[in-house]
mmCIF file of C-alpha atoms in Angstrom:
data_model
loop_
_atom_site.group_PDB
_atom_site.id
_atom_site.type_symbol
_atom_site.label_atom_id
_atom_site.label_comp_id
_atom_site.label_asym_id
_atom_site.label_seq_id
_atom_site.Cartn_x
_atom_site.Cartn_y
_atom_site.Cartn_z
ATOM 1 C CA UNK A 64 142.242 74.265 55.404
ATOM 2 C CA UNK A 65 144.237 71.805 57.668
ATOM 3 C CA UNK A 66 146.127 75.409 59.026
ATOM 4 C CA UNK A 67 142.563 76.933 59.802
ATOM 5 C CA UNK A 68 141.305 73.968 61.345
ATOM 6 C CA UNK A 69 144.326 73.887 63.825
ATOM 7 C CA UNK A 70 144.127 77.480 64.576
ATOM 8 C CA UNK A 71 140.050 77.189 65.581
ATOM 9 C CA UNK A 72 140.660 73.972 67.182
ATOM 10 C CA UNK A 73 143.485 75.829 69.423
ATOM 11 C CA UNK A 74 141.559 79.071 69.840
ATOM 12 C CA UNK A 75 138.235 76.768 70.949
ATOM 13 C CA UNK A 76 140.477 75.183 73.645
ATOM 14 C CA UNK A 77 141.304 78.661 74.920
ATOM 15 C CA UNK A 78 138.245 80.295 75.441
ATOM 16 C CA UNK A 79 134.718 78.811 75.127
ATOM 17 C CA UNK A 80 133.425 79.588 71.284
ATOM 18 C CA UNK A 81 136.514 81.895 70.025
ATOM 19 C CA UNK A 82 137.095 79.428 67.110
ATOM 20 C CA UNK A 83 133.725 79.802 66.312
ATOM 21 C CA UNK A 84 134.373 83.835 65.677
ATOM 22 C CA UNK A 85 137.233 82.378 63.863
ATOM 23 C CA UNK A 86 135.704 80.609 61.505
ATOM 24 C CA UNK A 87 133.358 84.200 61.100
ATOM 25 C CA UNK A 88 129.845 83.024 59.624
ATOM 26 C CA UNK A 89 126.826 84.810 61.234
ATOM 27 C CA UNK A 90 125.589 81.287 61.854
ATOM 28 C CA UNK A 91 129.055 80.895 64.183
ATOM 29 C CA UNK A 92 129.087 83.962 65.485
ATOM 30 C CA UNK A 93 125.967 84.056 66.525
ATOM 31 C CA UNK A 94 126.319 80.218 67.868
ATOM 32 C CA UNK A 95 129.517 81.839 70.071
ATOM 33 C CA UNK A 96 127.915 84.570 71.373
ATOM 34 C CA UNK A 97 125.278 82.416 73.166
ATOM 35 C CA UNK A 98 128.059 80.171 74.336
ATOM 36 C CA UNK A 99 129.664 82.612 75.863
ATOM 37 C CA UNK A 100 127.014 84.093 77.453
ATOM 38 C CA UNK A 101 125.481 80.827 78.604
ATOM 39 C CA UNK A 102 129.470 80.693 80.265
ATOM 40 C CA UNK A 103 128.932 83.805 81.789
ATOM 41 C CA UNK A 104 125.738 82.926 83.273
ATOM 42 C CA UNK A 105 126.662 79.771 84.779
ATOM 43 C CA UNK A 106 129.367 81.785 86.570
ATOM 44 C CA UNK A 107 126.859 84.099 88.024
ATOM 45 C CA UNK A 108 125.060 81.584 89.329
ATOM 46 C CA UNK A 109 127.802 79.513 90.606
ATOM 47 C CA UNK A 110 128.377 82.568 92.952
ATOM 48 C CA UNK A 111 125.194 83.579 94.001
ATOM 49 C CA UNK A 112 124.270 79.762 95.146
ATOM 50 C CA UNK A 113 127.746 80.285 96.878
ATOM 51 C CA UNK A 114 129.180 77.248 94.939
ATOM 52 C CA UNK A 115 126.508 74.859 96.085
ATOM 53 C CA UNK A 116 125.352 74.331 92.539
ATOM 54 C CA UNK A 117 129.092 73.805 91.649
ATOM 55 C CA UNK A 118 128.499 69.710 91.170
ATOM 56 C CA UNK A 119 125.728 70.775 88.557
ATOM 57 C CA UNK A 120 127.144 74.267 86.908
ATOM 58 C CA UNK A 121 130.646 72.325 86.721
ATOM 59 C CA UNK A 122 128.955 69.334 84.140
ATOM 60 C CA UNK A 123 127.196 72.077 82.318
ATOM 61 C CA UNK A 124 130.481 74.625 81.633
ATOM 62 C CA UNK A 125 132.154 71.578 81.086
ATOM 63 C CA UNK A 126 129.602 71.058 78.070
ATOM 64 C CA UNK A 127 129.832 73.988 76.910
ATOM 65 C CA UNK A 128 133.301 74.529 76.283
ATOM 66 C CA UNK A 129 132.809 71.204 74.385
ATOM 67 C CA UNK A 130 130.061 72.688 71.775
ATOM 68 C CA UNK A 131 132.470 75.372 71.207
ATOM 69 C CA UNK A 132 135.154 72.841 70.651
ATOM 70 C CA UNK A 133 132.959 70.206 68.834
ATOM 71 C CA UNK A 134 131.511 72.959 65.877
ATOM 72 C CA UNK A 135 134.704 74.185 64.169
ATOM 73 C CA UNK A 136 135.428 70.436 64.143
ATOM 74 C CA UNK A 137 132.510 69.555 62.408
ATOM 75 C CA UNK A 138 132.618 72.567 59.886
ATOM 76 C CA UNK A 139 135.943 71.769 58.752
ATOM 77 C CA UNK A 140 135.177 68.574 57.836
ATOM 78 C CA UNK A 141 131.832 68.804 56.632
ATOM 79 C CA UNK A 142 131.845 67.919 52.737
ATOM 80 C CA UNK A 143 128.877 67.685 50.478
ATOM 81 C CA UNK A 144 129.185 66.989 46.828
ATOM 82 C CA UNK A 145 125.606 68.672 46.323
ATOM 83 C CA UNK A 146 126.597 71.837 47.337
ATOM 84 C CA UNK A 147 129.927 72.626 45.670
ATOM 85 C CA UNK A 148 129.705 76.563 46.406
ATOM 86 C CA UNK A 149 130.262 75.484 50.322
ATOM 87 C CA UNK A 150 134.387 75.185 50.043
ATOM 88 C CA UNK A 151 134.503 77.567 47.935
ATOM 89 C CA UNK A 152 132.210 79.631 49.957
ATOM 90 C CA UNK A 153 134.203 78.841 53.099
ATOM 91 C CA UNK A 154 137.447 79.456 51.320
ATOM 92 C CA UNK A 155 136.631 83.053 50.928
ATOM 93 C CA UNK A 156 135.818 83.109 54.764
ATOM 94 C CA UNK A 157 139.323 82.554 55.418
ATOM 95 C CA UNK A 158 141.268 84.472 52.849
ATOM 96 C CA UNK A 159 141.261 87.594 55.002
ATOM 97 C CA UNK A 160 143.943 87.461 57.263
ATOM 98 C CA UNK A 161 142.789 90.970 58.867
ATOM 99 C CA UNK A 162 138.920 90.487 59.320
ATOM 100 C CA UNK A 163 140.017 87.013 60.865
ATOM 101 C CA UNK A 164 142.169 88.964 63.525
ATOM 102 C CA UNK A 165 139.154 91.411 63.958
ATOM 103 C CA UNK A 166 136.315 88.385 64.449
ATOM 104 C CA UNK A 167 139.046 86.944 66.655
ATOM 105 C CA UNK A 168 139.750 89.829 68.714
ATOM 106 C CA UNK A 169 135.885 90.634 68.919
ATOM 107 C CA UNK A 170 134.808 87.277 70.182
ATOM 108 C CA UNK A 171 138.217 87.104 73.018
ATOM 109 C CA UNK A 172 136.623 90.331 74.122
ATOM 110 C CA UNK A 173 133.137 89.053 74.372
ATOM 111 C CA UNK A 174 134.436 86.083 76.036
ATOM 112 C CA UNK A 175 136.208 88.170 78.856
ATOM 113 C CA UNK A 176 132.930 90.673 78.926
ATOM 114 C CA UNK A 177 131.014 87.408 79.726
ATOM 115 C CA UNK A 178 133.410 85.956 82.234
ATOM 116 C CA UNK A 179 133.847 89.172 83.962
ATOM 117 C CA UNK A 180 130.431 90.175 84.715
ATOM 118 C CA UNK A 181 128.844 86.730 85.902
ATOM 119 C CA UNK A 182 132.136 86.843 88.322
ATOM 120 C CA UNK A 183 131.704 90.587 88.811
ATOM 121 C CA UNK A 184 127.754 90.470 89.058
ATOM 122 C CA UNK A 185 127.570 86.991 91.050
ATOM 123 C CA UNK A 186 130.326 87.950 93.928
ATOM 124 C CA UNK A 187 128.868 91.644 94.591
ATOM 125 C CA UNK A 188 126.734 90.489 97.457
ATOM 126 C CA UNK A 189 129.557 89.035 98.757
ATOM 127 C CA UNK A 190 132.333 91.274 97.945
ATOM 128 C CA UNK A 191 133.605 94.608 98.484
ATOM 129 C CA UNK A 192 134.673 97.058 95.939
ATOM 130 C CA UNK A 193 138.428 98.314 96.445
ATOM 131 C CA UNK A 194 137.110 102.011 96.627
ATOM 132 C CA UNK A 195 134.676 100.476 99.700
ATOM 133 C CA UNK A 196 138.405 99.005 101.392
ATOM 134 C CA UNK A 197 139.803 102.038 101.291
ATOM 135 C CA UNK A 198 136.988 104.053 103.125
ATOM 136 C CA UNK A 199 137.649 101.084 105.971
ATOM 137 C CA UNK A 200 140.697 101.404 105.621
ATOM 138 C CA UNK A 201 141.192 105.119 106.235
ATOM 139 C CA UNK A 202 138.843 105.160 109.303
ATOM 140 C CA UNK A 203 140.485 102.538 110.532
ATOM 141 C CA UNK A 204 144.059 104.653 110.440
ATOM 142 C CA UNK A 205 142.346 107.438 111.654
ATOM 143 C CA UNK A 206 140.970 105.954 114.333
ATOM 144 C CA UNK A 207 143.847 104.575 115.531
ATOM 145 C CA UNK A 208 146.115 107.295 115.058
ATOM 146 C CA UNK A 209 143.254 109.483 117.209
ATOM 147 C CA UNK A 210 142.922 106.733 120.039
ATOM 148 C CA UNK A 211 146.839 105.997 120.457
ATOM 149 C CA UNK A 212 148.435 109.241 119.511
ATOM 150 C CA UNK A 213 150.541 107.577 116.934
ATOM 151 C CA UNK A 214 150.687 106.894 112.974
ATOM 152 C CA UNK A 215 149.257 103.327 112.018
ATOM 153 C CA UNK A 216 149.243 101.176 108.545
ATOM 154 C CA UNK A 217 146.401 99.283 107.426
ATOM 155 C CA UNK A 218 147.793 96.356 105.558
ATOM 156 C CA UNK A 219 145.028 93.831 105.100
ATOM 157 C CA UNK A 220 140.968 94.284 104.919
ATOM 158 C CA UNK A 221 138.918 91.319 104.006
ATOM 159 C CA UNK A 222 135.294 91.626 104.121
ATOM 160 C CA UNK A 223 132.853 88.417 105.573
ATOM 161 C CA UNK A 224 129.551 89.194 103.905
ATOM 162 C CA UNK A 225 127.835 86.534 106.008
ATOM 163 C CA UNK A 226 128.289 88.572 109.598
ATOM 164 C CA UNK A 227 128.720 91.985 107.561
ATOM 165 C CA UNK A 228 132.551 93.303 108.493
ATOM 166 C CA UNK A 229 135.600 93.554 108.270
ATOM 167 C CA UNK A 230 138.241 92.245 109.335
ATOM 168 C CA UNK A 231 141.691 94.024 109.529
ATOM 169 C CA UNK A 232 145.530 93.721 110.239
ATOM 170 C CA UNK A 233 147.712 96.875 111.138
ATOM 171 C CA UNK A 234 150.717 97.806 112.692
ATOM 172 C CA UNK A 235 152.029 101.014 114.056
ATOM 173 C CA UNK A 236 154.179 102.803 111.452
ATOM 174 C CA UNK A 237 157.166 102.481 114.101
ATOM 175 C CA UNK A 238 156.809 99.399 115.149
ATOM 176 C CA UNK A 239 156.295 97.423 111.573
ATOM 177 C CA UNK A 240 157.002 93.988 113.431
ATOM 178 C CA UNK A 241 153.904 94.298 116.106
ATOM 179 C CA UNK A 242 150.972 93.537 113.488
ATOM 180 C CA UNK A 243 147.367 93.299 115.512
ATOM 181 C CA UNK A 244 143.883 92.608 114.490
ATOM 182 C CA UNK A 245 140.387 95.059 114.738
ATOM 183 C CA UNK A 246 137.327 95.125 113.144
ATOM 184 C CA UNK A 247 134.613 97.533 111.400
ATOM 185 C CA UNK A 248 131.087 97.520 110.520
ATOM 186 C CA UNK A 249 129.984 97.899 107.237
ATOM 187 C CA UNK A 250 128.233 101.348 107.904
ATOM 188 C CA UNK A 251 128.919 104.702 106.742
ATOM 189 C CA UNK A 252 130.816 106.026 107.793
ATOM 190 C CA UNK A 253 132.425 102.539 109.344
ATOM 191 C CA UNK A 254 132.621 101.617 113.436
ATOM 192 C CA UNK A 255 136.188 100.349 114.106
ATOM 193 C CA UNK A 256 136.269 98.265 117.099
ATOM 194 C CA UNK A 257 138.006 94.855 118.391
ATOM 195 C CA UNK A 258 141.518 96.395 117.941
ATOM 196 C CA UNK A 259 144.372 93.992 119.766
ATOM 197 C CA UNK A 260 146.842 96.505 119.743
ATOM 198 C CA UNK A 261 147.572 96.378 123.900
ATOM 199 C CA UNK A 262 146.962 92.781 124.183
ATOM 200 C CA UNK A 263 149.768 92.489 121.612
ATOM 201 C CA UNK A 264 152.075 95.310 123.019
ATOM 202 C CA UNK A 265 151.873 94.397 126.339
ATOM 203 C CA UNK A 266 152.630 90.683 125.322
ATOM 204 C CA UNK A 267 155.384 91.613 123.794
ATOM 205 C CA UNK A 268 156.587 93.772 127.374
ATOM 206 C CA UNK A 269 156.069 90.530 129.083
ATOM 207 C CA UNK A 270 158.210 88.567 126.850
ATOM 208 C CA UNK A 271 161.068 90.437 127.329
ATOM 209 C CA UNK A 272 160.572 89.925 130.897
ATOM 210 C CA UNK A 273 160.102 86.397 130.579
ATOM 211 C CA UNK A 274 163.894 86.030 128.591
ATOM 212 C CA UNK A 275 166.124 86.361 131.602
ATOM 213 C CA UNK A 276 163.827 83.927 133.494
ATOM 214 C CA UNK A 277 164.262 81.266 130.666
ATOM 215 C CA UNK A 278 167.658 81.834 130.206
ATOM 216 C CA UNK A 279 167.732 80.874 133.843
ATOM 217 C CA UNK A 280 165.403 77.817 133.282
ATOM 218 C CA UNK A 281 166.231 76.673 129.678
ATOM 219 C CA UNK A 282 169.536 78.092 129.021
ATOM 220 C CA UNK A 283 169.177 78.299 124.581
ATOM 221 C CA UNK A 284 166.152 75.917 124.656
ATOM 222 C CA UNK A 285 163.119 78.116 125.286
ATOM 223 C CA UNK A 286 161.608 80.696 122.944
ATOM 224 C CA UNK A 287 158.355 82.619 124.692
ATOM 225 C CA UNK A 288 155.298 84.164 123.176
ATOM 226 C CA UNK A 289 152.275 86.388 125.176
ATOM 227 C CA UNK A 290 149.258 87.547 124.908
ATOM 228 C CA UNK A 291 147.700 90.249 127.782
ATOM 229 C CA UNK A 292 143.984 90.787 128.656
ATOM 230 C CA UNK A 293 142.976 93.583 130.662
ATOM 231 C CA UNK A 294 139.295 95.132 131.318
ATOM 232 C CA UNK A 295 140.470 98.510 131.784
ATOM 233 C CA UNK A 296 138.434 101.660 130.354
ATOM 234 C CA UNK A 297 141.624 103.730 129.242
ATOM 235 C CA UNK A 298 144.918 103.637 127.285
ATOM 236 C CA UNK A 299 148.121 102.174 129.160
ATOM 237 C CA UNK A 300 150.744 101.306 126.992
ATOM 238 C CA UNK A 301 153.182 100.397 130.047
ATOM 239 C CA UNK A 302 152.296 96.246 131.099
ATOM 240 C CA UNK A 303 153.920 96.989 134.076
ATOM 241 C CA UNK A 304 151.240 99.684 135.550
ATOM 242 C CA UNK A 305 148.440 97.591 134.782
ATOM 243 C CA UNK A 306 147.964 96.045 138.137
ATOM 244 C CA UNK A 307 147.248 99.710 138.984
ATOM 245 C CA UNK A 308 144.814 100.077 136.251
ATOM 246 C CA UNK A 309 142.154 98.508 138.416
ATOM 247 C CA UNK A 310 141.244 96.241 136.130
ATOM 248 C CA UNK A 311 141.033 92.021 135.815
ATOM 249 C CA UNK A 312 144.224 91.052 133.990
ATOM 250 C CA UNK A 313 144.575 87.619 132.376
ATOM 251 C CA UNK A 314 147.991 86.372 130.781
ATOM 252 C CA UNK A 315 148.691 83.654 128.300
ATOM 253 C CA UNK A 316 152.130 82.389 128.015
ATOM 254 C CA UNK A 317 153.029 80.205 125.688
ATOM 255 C CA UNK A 318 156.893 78.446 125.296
ATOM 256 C CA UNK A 319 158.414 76.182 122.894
ATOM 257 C CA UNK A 320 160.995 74.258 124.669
ATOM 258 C CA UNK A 321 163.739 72.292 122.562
ATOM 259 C CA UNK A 322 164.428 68.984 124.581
ATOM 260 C CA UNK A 323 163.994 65.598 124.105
ATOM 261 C CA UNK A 324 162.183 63.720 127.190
ATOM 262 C CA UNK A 325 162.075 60.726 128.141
ATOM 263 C CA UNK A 326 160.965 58.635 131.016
ATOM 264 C CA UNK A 327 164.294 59.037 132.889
ATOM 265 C CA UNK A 328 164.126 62.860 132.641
ATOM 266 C CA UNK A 329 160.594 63.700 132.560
ATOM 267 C CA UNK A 330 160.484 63.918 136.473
ATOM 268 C CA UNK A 331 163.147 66.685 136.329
ATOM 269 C CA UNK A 332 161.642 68.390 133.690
ATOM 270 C CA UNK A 333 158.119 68.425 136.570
ATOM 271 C CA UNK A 334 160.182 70.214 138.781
ATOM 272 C CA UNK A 335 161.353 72.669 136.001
ATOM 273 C CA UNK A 336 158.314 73.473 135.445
ATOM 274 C CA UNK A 337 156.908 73.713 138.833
ATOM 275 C CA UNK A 338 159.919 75.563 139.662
ATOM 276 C CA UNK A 339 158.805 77.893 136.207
ATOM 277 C CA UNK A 340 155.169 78.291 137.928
ATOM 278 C CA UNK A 341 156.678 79.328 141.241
ATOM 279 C CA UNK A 342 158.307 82.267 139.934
ATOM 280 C CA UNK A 343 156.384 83.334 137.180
ATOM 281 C CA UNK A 344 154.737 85.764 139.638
ATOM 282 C CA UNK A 345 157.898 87.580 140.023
ATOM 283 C CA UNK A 346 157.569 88.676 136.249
ATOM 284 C CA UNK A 347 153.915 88.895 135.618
ATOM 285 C CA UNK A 348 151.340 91.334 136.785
ATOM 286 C CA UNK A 349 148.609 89.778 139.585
ATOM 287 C CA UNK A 350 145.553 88.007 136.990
ATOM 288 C CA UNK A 351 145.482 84.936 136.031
ATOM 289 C CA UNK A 352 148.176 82.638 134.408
ATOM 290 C CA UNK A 353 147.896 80.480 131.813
ATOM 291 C CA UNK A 354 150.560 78.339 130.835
ATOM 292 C CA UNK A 355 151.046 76.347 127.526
ATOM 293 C CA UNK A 356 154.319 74.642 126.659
ATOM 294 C CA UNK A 357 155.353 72.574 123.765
ATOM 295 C CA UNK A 358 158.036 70.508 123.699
ATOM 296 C CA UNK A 359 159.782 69.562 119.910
ATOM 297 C CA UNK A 360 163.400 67.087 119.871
ATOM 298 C CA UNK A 361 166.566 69.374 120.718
ATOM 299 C CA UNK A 362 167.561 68.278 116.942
ATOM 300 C CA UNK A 363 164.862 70.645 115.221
ATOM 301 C CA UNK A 364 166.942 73.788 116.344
ATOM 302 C CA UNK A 365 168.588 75.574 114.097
ATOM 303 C CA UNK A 366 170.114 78.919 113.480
ATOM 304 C CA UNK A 367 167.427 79.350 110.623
ATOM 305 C CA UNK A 368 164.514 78.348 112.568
ATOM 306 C CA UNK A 369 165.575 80.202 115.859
ATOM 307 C CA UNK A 370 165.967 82.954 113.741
ATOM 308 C CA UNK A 371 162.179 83.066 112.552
ATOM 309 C CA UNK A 372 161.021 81.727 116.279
ATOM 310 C CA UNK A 373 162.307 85.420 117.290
ATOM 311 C CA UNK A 374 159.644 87.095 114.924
ATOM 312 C CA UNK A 375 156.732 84.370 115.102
ATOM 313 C CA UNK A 376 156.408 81.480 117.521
ATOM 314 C CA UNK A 377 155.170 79.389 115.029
ATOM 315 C CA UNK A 378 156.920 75.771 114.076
ATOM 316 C CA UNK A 379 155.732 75.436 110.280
ATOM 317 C CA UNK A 380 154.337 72.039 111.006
ATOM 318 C CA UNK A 381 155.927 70.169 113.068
ATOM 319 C CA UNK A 382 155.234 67.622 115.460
ATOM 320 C CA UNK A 383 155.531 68.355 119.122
ATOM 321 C CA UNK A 384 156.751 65.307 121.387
ATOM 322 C CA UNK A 385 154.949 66.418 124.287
ATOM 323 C CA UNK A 386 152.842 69.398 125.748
ATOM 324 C CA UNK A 387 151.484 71.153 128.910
ATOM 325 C CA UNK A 388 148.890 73.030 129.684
ATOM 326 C CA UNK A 389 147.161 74.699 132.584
ATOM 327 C CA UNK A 390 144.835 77.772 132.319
ATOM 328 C CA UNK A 391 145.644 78.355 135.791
ATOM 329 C CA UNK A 392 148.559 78.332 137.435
ATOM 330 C CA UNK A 393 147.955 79.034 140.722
ATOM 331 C CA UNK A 394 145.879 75.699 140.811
ATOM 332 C CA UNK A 395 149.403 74.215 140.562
ATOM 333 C CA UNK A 396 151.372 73.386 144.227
ATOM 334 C CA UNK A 397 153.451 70.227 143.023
ATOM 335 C CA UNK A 398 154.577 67.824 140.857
ATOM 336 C CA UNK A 399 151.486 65.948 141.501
ATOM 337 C CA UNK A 400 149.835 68.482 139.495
ATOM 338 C CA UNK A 401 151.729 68.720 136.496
ATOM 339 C CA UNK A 402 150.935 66.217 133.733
ATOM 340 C CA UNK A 403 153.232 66.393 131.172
ATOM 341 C CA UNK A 404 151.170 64.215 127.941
ATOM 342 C CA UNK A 405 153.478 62.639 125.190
ATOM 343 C CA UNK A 406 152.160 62.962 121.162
ATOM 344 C CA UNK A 407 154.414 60.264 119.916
#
């Protein structure tokens, strides 16, 4: 009995009531059942309140699982010397090795049927199936494919239920490296909009004609990033011909600069950057400018973390010692304007 007891005890801890189809009486397997279902349940309802009931469905699952636990305990060491057909009774219950692995495998199933329909039934108002992702999914390809003359990949669709879309990454199939954003409706068939393919590609344009101006500037110390606005009604793929487009244009530049300033050299780093401001012009199309830099201590570069500042400007972390930021350049004539704020 001390075996059996073990096994339940184990099987109880697993999943809510599955000792209790171990054991096998109709009185326990009818006592599971519920359990389980009263499991299932609270799931469904944690979901559709959106998990504000969670401090009060918690307690109760909590509870349950405990029954489920607490009954084999209390069977296996029930005794009463008035009813001496109960062990023997209960004996025979557990002398079949293959209608214990049935019960078992009855009540694990009935345990994942209840788990997996409060989840499944609770989250569906929230949720979208993956045959529903797909359909976005392919529009969204096609759509892109039609509007840029080129083959795209979908690789990520989440769906917000509270606004009612979708939101999407993609990259062209060429170009794996350049992944953008856009967005779909949930209609049918879907409405892809909000794609950041040009902002992205023409960002990338102007960084590489940012690098020979930084080399200049911040010879191995300055890694750039962009991002390109432009209110023009059709397709340019070339940054450069956008201040024919006839369109506003607005540019955000952001560096990372590895130096370590000071009070003795924070002047000359003002006139570095003034000096950066002045000639940014020469490399950017006529919009507005905005500038962000971020400076980290010369010891945080490496060959590993240059390395990954090529593909994303993005410092896992770290601390900056100092920024700046204007949203305009062109408000910028001297020194006197630049304010360069410590973090430390």
């Amino acid at each position: 009995m001390k075996k059996h007891q073990w096994i339940a005890t184990l099987l109880s801890l697993i999943c809510t009531g599955l000792g209790m189809f171990y054991i096998g009486t109709p009185g326990m397997i009818i006592g599971g059942t519920l359990l389980m279902a009263l499991q299932g349940a609270a799931l469904f309802i944690f979901f559709m309140t959106l998990g504000f009931l969670g401090m009060l469905i918690g307690p109760i699952a909590i509870g349950l699982h405990i029954i489920g636990l607490i009954i084999p305990v209390i069977y296996f060491n029930y005794r009463s010397p008035k009813k001496p057909m109960f062990d023997e009774k209960r004996r025979r219950q557990l002398s079949s090795p293959w209608k214990i692995i049935v019960r078992t495998v009855i009540g694990l199933a009935l345990f994942a049927g209840a788990v997996y329909a409060g989840y499944t039934y609770g989250s569906a108002p929230f949720m979208k199936t993956a045959a529903e992702k797909r359909v976005v999914q392919e529009a969204a390809e096609s759509y892109l494919e039609e509007k840029y003359n080129e083959p795209f990949k979908v690789t990520d669709v989440d769906y917000t239920w509270a606004i009612g879309s979708y939101n999407l990454r993609a990259h062209p199939v060429q170009s794996p490296e350049l992944e953008f954003t856009l967005s779909s409706n949930e209609a049918s068939p879907p409405s892809i909009s909000n794609d950041t393919y040009l902002n992205l590609l023409w960002g990338q344009q102007l960084r590489d004609r940012l690098k020979p101006l930084l080399a200049e500037l911040y010879p191995d110390q300055a890694f750039a990033d962009a991002f390109v606005n432009a209110d023009i009604d059709t397709v340019e793929r070339n940054y450069n011909q956008l201040a024919n487009a006839g369109g506003n244009v607005s540019q955000n530049i952001r560096l990372i600069v590895f130096a370590d300033l000071t009070a003795d050299n924070l002047a000359q780093e003002k006139e570095r950057v003034l000096e950066l401001i002045r000639r940014l012009p020469s490399v950017t199309v006529p919009g507005e400018t905005d500038l962000h830099i971020e400076y980290y201590g010369a010891d945080l570069k490496t060959p590993d973390r240059v390395k990954k500042l090529e593909q994303d400007l993005d410092m896992n972390g770290k601390q900056s010692t100092h920024i700046f930021r204007e949203f305009d350049i062109s408000k910028i004539t001297s020194t006197d304007d630049i304010e360069i704020r410590g973090l430390e």
